[in-house]
XYZ file of C-alpha atoms in Angstrom:
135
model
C -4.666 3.526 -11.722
C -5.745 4.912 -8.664
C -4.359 2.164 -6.280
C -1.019 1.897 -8.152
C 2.297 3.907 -9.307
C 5.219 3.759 -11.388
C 8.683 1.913 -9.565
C 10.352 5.695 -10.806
C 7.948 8.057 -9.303
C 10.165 10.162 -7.144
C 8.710 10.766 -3.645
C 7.340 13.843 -3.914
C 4.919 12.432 -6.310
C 4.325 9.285 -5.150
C 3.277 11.703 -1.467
C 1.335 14.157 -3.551
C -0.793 10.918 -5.636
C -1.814 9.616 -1.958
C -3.031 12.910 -0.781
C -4.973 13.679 -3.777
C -6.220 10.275 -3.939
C -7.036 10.421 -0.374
C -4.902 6.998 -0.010
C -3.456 5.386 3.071
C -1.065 3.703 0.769
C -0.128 2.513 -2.782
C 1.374 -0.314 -4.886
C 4.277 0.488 -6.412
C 4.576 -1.388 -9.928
C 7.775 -2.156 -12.364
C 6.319 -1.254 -15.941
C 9.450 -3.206 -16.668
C 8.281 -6.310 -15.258
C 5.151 -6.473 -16.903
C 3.681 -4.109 -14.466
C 4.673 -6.941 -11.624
C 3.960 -5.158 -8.228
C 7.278 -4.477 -6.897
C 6.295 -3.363 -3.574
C 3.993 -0.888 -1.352
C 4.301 2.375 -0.313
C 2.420 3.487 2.671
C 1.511 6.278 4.857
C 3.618 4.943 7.600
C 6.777 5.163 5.464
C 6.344 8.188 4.455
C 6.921 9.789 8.012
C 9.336 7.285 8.297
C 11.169 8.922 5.650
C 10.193 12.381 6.625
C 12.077 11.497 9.689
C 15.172 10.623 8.447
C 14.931 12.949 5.173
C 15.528 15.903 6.993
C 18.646 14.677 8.168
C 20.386 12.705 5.577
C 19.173 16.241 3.089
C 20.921 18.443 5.828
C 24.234 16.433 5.149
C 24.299 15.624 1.269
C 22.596 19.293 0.229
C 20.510 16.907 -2.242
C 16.554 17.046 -2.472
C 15.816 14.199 -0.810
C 12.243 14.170 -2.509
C 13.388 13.774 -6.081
C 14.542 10.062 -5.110
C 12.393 7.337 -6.868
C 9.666 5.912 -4.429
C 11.339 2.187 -4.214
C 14.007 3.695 -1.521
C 11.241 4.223 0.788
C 8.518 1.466 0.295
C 7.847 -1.889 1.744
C 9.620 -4.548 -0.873
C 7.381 -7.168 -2.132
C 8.809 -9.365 0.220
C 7.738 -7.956 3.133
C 3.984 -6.881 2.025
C 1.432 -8.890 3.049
C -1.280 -9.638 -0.263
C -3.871 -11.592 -1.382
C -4.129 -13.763 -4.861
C -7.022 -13.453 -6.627
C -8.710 -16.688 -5.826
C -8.343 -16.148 -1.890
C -11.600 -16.881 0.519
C -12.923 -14.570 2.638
C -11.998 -16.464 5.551
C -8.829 -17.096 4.493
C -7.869 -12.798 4.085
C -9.711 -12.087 7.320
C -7.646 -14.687 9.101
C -4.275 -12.851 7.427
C -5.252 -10.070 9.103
C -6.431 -10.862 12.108
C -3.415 -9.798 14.114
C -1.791 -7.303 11.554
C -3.248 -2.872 11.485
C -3.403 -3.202 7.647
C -6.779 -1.771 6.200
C -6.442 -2.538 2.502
C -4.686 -5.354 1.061
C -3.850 -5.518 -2.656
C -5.226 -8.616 -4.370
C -2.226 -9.767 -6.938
C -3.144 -11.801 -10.452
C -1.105 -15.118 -11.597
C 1.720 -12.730 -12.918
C 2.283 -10.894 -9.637
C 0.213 -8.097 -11.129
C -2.535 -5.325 -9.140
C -5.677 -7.010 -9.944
C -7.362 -5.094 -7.071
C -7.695 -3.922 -3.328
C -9.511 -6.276 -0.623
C -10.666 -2.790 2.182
C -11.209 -5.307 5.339
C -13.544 -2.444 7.149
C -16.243 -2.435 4.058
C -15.644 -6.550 3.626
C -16.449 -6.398 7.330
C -19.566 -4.578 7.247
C -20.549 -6.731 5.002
C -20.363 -9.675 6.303
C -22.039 -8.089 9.483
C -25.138 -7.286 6.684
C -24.008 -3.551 6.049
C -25.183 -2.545 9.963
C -23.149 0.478 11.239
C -25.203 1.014 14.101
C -24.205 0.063 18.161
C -25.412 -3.141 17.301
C -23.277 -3.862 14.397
C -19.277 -3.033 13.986
């Protein structure tokens, strides 16, 4: 799926799927928990890590980028999602004061069911205008 990849993906991968996907980020799933979404990964931590890698790689002489994606994502936890059944209102009011873009919309069993993008939700609400006079 394009919005979603395996809890065992090493980094490398998991970077490479978002740039070839053109992604700003990705839910990371367990196929062991009944593909339960475990957690997200997203641009942001991925220059986190890059930070960091370099460093921590200097010192242990391991490839850093071989490590599975879930030591760099955003646990479950601390993601901020939708069930499948949320309003409109209620998402938009979620995000009011947050930067997130995309927000993964999770089934009954904590599975990817889909991906709420609040700029296209927004332009439609605002009936699709992308002129001055719209958003």
């Amino acid at each position: 799926a394009k919005f979603a990849i395996d809890a065992t993906t090493c980094i490398a991968d998991a970077v490479r799927h978002l740039a070839e996907k053109r992604l700003t980020f990705v839910c990371v799933v367990d196929p062991d928990q009944d593909d339960r979404v475990v957690g997200m990964l997203s641009e942001r931590d991925c220059l986190k890590w890059i930070v960091r890698a370099d460093s921590s790689a200097f010192f242990s002489g391991r490839d850093a980028t071989m490590e599975p994606v879930t030591r760099i994502m955003s646990a479950a936890e601390r993601m901020l999602s939708l069930r499948h059944d949320t309003t409109v209102f209620t998402a938009l009011s979620m995000v009011q004061h947050k930067i997130w873009r995309h927000l993964p919309v999770l089934d009954d069993r904590e599975r990817l069911a889909g991906v709420l993008d609040i700029r296209k939700l927004l332009l439609e609400l605002d009936g699709g205008r992308t002129d001055d006079k719209g958003m």
